[in-house]
mmCIF file of C-alpha atoms in Angstrom:
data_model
loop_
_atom_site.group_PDB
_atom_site.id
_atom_site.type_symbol
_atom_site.label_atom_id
_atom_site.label_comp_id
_atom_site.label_asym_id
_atom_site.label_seq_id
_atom_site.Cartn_x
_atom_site.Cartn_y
_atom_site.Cartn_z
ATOM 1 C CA UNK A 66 126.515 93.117 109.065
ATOM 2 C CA UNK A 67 129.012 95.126 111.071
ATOM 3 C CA UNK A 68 127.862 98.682 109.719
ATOM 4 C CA UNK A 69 124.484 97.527 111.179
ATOM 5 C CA UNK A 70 125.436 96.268 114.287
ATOM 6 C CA UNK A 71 127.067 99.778 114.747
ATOM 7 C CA UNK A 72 123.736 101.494 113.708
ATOM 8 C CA UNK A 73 121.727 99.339 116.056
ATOM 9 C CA UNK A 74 122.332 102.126 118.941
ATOM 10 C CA UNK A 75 121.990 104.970 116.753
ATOM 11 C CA UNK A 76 118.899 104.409 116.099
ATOM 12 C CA UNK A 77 117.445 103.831 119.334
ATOM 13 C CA UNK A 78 119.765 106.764 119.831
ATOM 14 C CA UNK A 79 117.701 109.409 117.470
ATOM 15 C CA UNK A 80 114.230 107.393 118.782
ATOM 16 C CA UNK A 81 114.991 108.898 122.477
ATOM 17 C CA UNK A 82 115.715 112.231 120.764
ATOM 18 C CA UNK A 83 112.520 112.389 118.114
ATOM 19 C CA UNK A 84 110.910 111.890 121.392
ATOM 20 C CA UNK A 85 112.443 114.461 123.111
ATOM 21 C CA UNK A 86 112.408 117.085 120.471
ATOM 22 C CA UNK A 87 108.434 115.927 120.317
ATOM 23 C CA UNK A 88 108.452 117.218 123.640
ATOM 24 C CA UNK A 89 110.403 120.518 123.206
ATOM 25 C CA UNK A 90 108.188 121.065 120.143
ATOM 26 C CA UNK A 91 104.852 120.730 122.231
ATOM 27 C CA UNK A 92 106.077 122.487 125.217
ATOM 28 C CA UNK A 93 107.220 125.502 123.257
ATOM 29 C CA UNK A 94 104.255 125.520 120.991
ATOM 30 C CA UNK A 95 102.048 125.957 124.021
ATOM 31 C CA UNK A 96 104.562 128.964 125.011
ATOM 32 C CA UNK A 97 104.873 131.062 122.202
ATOM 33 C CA UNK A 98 104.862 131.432 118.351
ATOM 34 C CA UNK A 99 108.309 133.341 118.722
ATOM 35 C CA UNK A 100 110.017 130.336 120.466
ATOM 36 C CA UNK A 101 108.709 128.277 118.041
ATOM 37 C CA UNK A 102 110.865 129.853 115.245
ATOM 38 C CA UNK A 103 113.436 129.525 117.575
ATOM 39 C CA UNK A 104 113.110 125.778 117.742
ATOM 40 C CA UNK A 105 113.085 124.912 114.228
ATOM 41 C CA UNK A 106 116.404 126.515 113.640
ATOM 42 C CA UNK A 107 117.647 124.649 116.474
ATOM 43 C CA UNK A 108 116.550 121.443 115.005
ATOM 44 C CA UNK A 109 117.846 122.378 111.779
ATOM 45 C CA UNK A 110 121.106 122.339 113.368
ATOM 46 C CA UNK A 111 120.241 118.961 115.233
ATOM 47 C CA UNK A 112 120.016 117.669 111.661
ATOM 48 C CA UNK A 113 122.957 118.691 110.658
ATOM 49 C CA UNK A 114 125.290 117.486 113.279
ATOM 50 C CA UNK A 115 122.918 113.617 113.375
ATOM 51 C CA UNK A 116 123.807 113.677 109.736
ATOM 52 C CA UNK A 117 127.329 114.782 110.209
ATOM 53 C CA UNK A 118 127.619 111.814 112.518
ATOM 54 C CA UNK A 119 125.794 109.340 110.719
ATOM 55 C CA UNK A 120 128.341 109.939 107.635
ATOM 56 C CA UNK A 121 131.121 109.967 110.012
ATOM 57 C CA UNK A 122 130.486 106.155 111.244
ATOM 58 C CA UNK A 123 130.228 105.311 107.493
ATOM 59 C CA UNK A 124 133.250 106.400 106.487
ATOM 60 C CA UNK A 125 135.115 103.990 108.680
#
């Protein structure tokens, strides 16, 4: 019940930024195909680190 309790803001957390990277997505789509590239090695990286972090509070 505890591990949950400290995911509860996590996931509203990664909500607000799905959202936002939505919005980065759409905006940059619109743009240009090269920024697009761009962006989904920058989210690959957002990945990373939310999964860095997600394995960090489960260790404690």
């Amino acid at each position: 019940m505890r591990l949950l309790a400290l995911l509860t803001p996590f996931n509203i957390f990664f909500k607000i930024h799905r959202m936002r990277d939505r919005i980065i997505e759409y905006y940059l789509n619109i743009h240009s195909r090269m920024y697009s590239r761009y962006y989904s090695y920058y989210s690959w990286i957002n990945d990373d680190i939310r999964i860095n972090k997600i394995n960090h509070i489960i260790d404690i």
